[in-house]
Coordinates of C-alpha atoms in Angstrom, one line a residue:
Chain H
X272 CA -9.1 16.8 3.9
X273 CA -5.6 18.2 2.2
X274 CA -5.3 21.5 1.9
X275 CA -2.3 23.2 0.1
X276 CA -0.4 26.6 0.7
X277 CA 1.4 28.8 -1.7
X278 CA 5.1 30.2 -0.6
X279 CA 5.9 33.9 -1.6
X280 CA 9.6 33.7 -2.0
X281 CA 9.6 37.8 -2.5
X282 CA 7.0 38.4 0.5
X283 CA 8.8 35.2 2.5
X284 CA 4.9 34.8 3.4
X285 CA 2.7 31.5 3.1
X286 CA -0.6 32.5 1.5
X287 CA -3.7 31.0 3.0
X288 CA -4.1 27.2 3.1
X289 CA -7.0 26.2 0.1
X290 CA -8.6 23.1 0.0
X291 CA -7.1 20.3 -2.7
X292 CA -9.5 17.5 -2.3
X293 CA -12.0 16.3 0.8
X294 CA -12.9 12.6 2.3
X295 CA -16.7 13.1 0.3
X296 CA -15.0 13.9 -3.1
X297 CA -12.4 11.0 -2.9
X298 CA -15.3 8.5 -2.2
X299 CA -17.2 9.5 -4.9
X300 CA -14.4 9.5 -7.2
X301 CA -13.2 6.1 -5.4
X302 CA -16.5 4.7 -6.1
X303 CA -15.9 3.4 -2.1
X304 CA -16.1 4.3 1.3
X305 CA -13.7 6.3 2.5
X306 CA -12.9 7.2 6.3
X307 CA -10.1 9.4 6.0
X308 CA -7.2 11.0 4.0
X309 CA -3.6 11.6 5.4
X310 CA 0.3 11.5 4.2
X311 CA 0.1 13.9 1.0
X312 CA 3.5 13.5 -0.9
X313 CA 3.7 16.0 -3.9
X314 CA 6.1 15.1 -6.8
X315 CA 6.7 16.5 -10.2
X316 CA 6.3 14.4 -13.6
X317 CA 8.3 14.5 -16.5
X318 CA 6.1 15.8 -18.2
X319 CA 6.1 18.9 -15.7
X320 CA 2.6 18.2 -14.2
X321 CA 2.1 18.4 -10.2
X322 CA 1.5 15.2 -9.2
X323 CA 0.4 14.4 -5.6
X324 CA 0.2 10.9 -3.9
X325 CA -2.0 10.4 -0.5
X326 CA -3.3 7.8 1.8
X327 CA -6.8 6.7 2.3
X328 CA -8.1 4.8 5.0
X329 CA -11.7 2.7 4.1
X330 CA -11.6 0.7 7.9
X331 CA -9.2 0.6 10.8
X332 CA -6.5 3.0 11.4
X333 CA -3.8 4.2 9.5
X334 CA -1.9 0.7 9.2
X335 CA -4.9 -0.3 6.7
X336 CA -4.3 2.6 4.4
X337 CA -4.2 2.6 0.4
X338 CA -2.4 5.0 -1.6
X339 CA -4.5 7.1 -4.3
X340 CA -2.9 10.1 -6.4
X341 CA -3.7 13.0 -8.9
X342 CA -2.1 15.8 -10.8
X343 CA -2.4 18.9 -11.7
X344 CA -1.3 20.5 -14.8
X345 CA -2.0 23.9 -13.7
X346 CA 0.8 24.2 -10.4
X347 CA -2.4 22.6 -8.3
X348 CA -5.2 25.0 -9.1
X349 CA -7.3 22.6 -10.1
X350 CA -6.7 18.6 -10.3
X351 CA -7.6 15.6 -12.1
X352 CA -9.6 12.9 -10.3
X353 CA -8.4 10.5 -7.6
X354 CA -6.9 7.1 -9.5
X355 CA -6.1 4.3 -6.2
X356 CA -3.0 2.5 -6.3
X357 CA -2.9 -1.3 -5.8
X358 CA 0.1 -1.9 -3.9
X359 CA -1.0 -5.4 -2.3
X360 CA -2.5 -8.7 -2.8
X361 CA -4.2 -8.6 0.9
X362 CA -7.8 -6.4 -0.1
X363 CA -4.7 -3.8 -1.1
X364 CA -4.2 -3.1 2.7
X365 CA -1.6 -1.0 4.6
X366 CA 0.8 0.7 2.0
X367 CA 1.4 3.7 2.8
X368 CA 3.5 6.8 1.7
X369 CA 5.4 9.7 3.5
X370 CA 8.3 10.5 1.7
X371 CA 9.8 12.2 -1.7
X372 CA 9.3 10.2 -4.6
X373 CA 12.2 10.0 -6.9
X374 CA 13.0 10.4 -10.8
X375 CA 14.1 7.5 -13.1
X376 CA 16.1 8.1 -16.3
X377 CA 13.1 6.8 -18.3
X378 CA 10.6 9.8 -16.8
X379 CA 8.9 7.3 -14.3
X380 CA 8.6 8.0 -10.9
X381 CA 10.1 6.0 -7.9
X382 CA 7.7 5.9 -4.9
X383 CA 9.4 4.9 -2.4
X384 CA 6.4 3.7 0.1
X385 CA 5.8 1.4 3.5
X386 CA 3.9 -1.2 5.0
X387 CA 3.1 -1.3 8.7
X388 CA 0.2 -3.9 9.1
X389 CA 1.7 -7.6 9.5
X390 CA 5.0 -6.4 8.3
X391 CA 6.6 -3.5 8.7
X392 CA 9.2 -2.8 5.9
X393 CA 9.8 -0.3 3.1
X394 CA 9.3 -0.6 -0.7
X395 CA 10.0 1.5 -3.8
X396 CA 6.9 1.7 -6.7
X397 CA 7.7 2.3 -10.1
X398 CA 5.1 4.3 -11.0
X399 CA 4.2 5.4 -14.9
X400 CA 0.8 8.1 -14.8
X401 CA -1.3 7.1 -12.0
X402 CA -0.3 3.1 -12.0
X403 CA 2.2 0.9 -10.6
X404 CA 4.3 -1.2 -13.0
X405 CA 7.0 -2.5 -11.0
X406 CA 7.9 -3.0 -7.0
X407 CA 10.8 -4.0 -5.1
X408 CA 11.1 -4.8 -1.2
X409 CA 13.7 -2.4 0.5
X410 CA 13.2 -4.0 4.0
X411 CA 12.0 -7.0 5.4
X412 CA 10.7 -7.7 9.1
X413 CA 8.8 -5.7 11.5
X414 CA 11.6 -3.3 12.0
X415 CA 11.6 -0.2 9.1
X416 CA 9.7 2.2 7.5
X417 CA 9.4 5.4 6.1
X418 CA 12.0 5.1 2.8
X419 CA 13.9 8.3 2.4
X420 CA 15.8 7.6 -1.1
X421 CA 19.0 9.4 -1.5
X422 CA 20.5 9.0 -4.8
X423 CA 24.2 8.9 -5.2
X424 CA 24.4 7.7 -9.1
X425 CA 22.7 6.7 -11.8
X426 CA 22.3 3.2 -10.0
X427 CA 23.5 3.8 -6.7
X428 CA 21.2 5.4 -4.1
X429 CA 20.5 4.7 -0.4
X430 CA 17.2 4.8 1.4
X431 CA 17.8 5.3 5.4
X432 CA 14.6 4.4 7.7
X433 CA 12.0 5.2 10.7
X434 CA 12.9 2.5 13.0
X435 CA 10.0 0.5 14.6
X436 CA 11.8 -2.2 16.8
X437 CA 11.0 -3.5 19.9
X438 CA 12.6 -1.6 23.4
X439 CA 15.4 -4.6 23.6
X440 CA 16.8 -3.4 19.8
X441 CA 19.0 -0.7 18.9
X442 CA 17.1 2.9 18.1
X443 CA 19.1 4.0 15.2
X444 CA 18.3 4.5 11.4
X445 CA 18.2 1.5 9.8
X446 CA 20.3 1.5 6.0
X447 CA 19.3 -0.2 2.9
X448 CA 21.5 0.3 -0.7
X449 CA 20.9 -0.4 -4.1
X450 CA 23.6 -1.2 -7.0
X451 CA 21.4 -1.5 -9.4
X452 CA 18.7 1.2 -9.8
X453 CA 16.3 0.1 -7.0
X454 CA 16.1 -3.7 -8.7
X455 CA 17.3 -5.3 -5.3
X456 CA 17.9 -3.6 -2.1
X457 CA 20.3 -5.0 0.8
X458 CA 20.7 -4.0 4.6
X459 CA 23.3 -2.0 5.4
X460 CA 24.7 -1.0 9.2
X461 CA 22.8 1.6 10.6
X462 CA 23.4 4.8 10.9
X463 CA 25.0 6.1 14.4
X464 CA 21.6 8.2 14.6
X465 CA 19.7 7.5 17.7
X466 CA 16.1 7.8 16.4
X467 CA 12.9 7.1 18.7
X468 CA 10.5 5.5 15.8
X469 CA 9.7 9.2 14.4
X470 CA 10.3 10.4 10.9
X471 CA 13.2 11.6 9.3
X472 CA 13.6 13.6 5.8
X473 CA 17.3 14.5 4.1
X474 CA 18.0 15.3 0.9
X475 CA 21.6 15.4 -1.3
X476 CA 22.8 18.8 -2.7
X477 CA 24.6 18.9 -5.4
X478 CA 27.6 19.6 -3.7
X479 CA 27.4 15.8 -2.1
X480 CA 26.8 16.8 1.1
X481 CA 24.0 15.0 2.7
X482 CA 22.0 16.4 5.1
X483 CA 19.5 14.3 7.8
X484 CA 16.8 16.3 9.9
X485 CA 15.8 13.6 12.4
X486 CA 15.0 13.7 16.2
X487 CA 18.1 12.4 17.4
X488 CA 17.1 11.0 20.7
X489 CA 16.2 7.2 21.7
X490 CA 12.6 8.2 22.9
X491 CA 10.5 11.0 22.4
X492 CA 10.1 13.8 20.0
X493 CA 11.3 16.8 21.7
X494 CA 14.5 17.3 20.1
X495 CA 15.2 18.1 16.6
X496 CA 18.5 18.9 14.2
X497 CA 20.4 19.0 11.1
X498 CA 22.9 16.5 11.0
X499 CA 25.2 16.3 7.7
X500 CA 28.0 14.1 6.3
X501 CA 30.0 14.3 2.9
X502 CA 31.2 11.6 1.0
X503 CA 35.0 11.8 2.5
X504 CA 33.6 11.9 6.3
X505 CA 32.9 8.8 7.9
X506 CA 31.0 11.4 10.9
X507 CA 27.7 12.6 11.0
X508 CA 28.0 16.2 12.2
X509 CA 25.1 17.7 13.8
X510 CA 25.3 21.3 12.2
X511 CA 21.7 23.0 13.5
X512 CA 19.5 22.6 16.7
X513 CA 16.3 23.3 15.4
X514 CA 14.2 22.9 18.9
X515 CA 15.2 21.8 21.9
X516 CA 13.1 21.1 25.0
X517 CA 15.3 18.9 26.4
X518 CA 16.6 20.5 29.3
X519 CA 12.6 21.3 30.4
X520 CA 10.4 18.9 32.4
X521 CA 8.9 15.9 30.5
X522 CA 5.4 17.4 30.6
X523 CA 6.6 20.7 29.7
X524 CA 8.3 19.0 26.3
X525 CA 6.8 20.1 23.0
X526 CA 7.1 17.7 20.2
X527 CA 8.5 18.2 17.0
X528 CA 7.8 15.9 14.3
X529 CA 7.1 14.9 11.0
X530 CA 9.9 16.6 9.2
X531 CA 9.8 16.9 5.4
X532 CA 12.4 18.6 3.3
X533 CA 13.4 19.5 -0.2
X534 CA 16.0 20.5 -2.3
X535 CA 15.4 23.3 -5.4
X536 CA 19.1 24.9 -6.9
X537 CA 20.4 26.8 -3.8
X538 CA 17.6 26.6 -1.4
X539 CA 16.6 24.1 1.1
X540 CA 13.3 24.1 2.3
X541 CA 12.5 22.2 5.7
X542 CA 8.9 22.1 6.6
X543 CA 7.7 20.3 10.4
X544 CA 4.6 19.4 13.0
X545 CA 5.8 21.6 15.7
X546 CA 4.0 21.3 19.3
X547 CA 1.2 19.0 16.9
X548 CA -0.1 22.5 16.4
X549 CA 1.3 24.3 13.4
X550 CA 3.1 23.9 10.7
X551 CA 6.7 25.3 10.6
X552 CA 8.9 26.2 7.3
X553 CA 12.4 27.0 7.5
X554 CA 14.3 27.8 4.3
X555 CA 18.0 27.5 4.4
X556 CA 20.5 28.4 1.9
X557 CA 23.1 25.9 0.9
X558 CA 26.2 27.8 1.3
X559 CA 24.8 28.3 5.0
X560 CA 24.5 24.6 5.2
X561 CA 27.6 24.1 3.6
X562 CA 29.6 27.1 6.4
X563 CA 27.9 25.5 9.3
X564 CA 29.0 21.8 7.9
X565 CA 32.9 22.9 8.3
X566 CA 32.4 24.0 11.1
X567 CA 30.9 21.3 13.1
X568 CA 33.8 19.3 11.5
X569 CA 36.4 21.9 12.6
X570 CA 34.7 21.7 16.5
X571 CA 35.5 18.0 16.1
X572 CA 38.6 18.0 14.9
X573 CA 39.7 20.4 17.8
X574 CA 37.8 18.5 20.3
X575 CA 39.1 15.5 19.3
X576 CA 42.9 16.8 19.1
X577 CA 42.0 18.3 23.0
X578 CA 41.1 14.7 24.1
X579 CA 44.5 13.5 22.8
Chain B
X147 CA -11.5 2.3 -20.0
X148 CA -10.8 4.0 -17.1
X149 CA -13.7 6.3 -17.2
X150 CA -15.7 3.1 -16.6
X151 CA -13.6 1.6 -14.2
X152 CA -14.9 2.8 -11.2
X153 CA -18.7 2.0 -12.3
X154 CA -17.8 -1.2 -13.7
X155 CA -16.3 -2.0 -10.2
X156 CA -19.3 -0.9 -8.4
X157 CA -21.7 -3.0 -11.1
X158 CA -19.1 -6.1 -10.2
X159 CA -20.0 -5.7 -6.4
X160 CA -23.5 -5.0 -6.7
X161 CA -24.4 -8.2 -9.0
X162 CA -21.6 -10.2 -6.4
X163 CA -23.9 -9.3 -3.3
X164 CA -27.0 -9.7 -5.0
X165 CA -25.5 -13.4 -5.9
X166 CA -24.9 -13.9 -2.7
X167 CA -28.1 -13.1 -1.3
X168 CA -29.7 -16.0 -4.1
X169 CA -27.0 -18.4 -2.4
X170 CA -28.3 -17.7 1.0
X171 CA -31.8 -17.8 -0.2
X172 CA -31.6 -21.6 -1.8
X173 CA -29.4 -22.5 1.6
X174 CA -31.8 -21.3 3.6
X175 CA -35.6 -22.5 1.9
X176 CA -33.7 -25.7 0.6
X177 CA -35.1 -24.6 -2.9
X178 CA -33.6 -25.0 -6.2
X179 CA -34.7 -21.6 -8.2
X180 CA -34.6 -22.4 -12.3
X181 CA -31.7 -21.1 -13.6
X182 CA -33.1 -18.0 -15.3
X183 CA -34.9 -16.8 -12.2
X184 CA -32.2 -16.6 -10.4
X185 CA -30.1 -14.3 -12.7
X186 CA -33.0 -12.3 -12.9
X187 CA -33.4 -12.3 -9.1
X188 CA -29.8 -11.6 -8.6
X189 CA -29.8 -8.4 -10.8
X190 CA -32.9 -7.2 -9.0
X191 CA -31.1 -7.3 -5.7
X192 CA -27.6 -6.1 -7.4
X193 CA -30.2 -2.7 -8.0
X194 CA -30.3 -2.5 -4.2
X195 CA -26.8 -2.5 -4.0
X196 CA -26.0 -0.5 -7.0
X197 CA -28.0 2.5 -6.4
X198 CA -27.9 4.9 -3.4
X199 CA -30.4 4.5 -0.7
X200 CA -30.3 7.9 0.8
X201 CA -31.0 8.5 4.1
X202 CA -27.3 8.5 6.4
X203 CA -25.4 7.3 3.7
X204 CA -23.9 9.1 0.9
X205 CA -22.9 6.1 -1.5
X206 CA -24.3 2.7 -2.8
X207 CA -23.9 0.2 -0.2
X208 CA -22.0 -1.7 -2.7
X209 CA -19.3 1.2 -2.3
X210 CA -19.1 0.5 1.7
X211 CA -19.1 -2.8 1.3
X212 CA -15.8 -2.5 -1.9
X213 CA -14.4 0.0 1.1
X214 CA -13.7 -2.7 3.0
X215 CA -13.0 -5.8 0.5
X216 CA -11.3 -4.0 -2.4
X217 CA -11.9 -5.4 -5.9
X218 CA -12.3 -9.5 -5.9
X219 CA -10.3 -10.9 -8.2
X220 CA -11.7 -12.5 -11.5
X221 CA -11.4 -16.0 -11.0
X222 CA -13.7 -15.5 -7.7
X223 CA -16.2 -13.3 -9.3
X224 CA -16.4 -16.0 -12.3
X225 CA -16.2 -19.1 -10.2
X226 CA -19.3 -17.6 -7.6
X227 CA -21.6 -16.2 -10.7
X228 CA -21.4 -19.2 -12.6
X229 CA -21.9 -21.7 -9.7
X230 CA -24.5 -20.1 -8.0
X231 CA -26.5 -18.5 -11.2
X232 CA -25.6 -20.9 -13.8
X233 CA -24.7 -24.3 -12.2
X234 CA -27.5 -27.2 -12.9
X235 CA -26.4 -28.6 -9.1
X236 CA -29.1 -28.8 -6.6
X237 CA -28.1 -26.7 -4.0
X238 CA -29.4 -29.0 -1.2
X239 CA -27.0 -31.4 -2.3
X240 CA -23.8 -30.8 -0.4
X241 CA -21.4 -33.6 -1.4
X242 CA -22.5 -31.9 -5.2
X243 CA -19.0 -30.2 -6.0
X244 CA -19.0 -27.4 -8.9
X245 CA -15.6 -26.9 -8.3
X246 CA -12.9 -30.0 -8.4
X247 CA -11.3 -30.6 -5.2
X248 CA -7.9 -30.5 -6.4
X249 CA -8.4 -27.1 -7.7
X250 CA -9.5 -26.0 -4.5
X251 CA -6.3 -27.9 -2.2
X252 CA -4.4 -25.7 -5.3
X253 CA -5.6 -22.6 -4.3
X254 CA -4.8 -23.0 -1.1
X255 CA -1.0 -24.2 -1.4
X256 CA -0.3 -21.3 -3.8
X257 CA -2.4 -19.1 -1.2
X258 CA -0.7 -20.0 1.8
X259 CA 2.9 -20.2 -0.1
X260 CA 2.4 -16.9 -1.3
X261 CA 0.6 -14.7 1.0
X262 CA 3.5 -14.8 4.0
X263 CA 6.1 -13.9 1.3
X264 CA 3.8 -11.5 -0.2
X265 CA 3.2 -9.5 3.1
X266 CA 7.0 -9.3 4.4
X267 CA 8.4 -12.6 5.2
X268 CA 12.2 -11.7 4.0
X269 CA 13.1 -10.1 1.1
X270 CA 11.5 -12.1 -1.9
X271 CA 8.3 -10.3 -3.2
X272 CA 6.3 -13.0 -5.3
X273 CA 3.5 -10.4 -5.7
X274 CA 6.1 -8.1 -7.6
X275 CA 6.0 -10.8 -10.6
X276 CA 2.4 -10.1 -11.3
X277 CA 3.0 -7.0 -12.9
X278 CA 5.3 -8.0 -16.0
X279 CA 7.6 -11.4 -15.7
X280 CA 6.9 -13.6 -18.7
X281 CA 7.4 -16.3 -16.1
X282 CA 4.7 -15.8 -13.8
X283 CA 2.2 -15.9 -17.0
X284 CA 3.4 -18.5 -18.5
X285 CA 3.3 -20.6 -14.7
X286 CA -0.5 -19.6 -14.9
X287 CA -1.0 -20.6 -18.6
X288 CA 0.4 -24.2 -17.5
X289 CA -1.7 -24.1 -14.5
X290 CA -5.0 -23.1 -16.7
X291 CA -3.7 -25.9 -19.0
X292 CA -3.5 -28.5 -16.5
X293 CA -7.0 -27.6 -15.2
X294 CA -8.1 -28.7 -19.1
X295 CA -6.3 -32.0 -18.9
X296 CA -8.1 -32.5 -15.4
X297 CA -11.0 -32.6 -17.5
X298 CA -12.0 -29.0 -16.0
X299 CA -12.0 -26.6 -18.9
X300 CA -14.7 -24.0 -16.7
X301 CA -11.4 -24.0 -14.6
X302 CA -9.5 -23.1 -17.9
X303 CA -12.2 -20.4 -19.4
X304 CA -12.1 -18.8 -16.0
X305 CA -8.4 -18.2 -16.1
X306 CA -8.1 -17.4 -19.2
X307 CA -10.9 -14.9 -19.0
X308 CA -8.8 -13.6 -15.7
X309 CA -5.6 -13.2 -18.0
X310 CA -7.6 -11.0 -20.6
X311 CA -9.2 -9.0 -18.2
X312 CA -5.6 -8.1 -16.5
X313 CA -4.4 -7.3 -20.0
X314 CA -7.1 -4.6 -20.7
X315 CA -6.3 -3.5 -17.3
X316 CA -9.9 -4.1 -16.6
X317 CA -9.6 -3.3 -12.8
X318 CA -7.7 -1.1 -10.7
X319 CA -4.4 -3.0 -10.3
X320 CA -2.5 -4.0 -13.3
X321 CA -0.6 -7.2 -11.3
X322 CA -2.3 -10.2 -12.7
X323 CA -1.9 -11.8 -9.2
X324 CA -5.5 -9.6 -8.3
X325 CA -7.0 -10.9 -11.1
X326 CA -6.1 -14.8 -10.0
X327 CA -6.4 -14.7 -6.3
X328 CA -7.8 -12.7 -3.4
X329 CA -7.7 -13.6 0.5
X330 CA -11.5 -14.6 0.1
X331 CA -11.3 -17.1 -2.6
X332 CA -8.7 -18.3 0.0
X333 CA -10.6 -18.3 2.6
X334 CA -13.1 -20.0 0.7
X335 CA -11.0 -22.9 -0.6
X336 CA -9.7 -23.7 2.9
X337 CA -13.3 -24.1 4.0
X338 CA -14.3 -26.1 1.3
X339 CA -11.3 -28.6 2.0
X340 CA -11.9 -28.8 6.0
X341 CA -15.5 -29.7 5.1
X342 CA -14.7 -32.1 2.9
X343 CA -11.9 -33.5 5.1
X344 CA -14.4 -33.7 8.0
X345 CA -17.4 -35.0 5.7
X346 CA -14.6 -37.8 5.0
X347 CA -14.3 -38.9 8.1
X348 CA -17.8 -39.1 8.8
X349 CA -18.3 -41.1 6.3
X350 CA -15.2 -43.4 7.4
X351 CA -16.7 -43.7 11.1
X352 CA -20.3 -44.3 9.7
X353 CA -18.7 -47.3 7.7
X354 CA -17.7 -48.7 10.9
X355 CA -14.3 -49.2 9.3
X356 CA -12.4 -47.2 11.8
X357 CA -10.9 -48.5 15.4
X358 CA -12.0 -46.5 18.6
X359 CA -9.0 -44.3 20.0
X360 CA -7.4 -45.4 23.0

């Protein structure tokens, strides 16, 4: 089932969780069997509505999932019914989605979305109500997936990775960029991220600052920071430590995963699994993010000039 | 339209199992049912799809069975009705062919040219042309226009039916790929050309006209 929770910005409380849909009432909807529900990626429309894109698995495990969405003209109180997405030509198997869609100039939405069945590689939907119009590969291979889109101008935007490659390949965060609004998509170098196939969010603030929260370590998921960069640094700066179990035994290492963050005027809101247990929200304001930026740059600079 | 999407779907299924189940039954008792019997027989079995059963399960069985195959594209829902419900062929007579062989070794080239692509090999994404390049429709016009030349204009109705379907958005997808191809019309072509490759060959060594290997 998906459940949603209401944040008191006043009380700085969560109310309690409320159920948005269930397996039973998707099938029936669906018109088909449905085994399970997962990934829920809320958006906002044009038009204002709530709209809310999920995963649905029929057979198998998550790799054969669909994607299905629904909106909600009433901030999620109650919701239209389930419309599926068809994604791909193989019984619409294995696309999947996980990260923040995107606006286009003409009100559509850009759903940037994965496969991880035969091929493992990301691609953006253009999506117009509750139907796909348009697609565009942003990967290719067995080796990326997990689009996070991060647009830089009106057709420039870059969408950094999860990397799945094998042991004998690099474990960093694979690049793709677009010149042309998402129309074609090419490899870039990675970025000097380590990254142990787990997921990463970011967003752009408005001041151009970029910011990353990844697990920054080749294997495992006990680790987890802020990293940012601006557009005149060539660096990534690791500005926050959000968890650390590190330094503790490897069976005494929580994990924390799944990060997913967003972006609204001032505030940053980063939301993550932590210990597979609960659900943890951190809100940070963007001056803070901004402070502790120059700073980790200045602790470089000085480091670097106490090298020389 | 979309109110009825989902029930139309489920209908689609049901009547495609319950055709299925006639096939079977002429394989099977070697009997060629009249024509009308078996549409009526195959929408007396669709019911048993169609409806809900009860007991452990909550849906049709039609849904479980969609859970697992998605929505089959027009072309095979149009090519199995019509040859197993309407087709005059006796079904005991296997060299009998209700579709041309060279529409089957067609499907199979574009199938096997356009799946890899399709799923991730590199970066070119053939299926993203079924959802608006003037191209791609006017590729499958030609193709539906050569099937006429061929002298197979149920070839031609069926894809032109498939076009006007994907126009009205009469399924979930609106890629006119769906409505043209899906990995069991595929599958189904492949078989069809093995077996008639193999049945080829028999014929060959029962001629006599062949020299032993070796």
């Amino acid at each position: 089932m998906i459940n949603s929770a209401v944040f008191n910005p006043h009380t700085n409380a969560w109310g309690e969780p409320t159920l948005v849909i269930d397996r039973i009432t998707v099938e029936k909807s669906l018109s088909r069997y449905i085994a399970k529900l997962g990934n829920p990626v809320p958006a906002r429309a044009a038009d204002g509505r709530l709209q809310l894109f999920f995963v649905t698995v029929s057979i198998g495990g998550w790799a054969g999932s669909s994607i299905s969405t629904m909106s909600s003209s009433d901030e999620g109180l109650t919701w239209s019914k389930p419309q599926r997405l068809i994604t791909s030509p193989f019984t619409n198997l294995s696309t999947l989605v996980k990260t923040p869609a995107i606006p286009f100039a003409d009100s559509r939405l850009g759903l940037p979305a994965y496969h991880e069945w035969i091929g493992k590689f990301g691609e953006l939907l253009r999506i117009d109500g509750d139907q796909v119009i348009d697609k565009r590969r942003m990967s290719s291979g067995r080796s990326a997936i997990q689009p996070l889109v991060l647009v830089d101008a009106p057709e420039k935007a870059q969408a950094y990775f999860r990397q799945t490659r094998g042991s004998s390949k690099p474990h960093q965060i694979p690049v793709s960029e677009t010149q042309n609004a998402g129309q074609s998509w090419q490899a870039q170098a990675d970025l000097p991220i380590a990254n142990p196939n787990a997921a990463i969010t970011g967003v752009l603030l408005s001041n151009g600052l970029r910011i990353l929260v990844a697990n920054d370590l080749e294997s495992g998921r006990s680790r987890l920071v802020m990293l940012a960069k601006d557009n005149l640094d060539t660096q990534w700066q690791t500005i926050d430590v959000l968890e650390d179990d590190e330094a503790l035994a490897p069976e005494q290492r929580r994990e924390f995963s799944y990060p997913y963050m967003i972006a609204d005027g001032t505030q940053v809101d980063l939301v993550y699994t932590w210990d597979r247990k609960k659900i943890r929200h951190i809100r940070f304001d963007s001056n803070w993010i901004k402070q502790a930026y120059s700073n980790a740059q200045a602790k470089t600079v000085s480091s670097e000039e106490g090298k020389q | 339209m979309k109110n009825f999407m989902q029930t139309i779907a489920l209908l689609e299924m049901a009547l495609t199992c319950g055709t299925l189940l006639v096939w079977l039954l002429q394989r099977n008792f070697e009997a060629q049912i009249p024509v009308a019997a078996r549409i009526i027989l195959a929408l007396l079995l669709a019911n048993l799809f169609y409806w809900p059963l009860g007991m452990f399960m909550e849906l049709p069985l039609a849904a479980y069975i969609r859970g697992v195959t998605g929505d089959l594209s027009m072309v095979s829902l149009l090519l199995l009705w019509s040859s197993v419900l309407l087709d005059r062929i006796d079904p005991r007579n296997t060299e009998a062919h209700f579709v041309p062989m060279g529409f089957k070794v067609a499907i199979v080239i574009i199938a096997f040219s356009f799946y890899p692509f399709a799923l991730g090999l590199g970066m070119l994404d053939p299926y993203g042309w079924g959802y608006a390049s003037v191209g791609f429709l006017i590729a499958v016009s030609i193709f539906a226009a050569i099937l006429a030349i061929g002298n197979w204009s149920k070839g031609t109705f069926i894809i032109a039916l498939a076009i006007l379907a994907w126009s009205i958005h009469w399924h979930e997808s609106a890629n006119l790929w769906d409505y043209l191809l899906d990995p069991f019309l595929m599958l189904w072509a492949l078989l069809a050309c093995i077996s008639s490759v193999r049945r080829k060959r028999r014929e060959r060594l029962q001629s006599g006209f062949l020299f032993r290997a070796g």
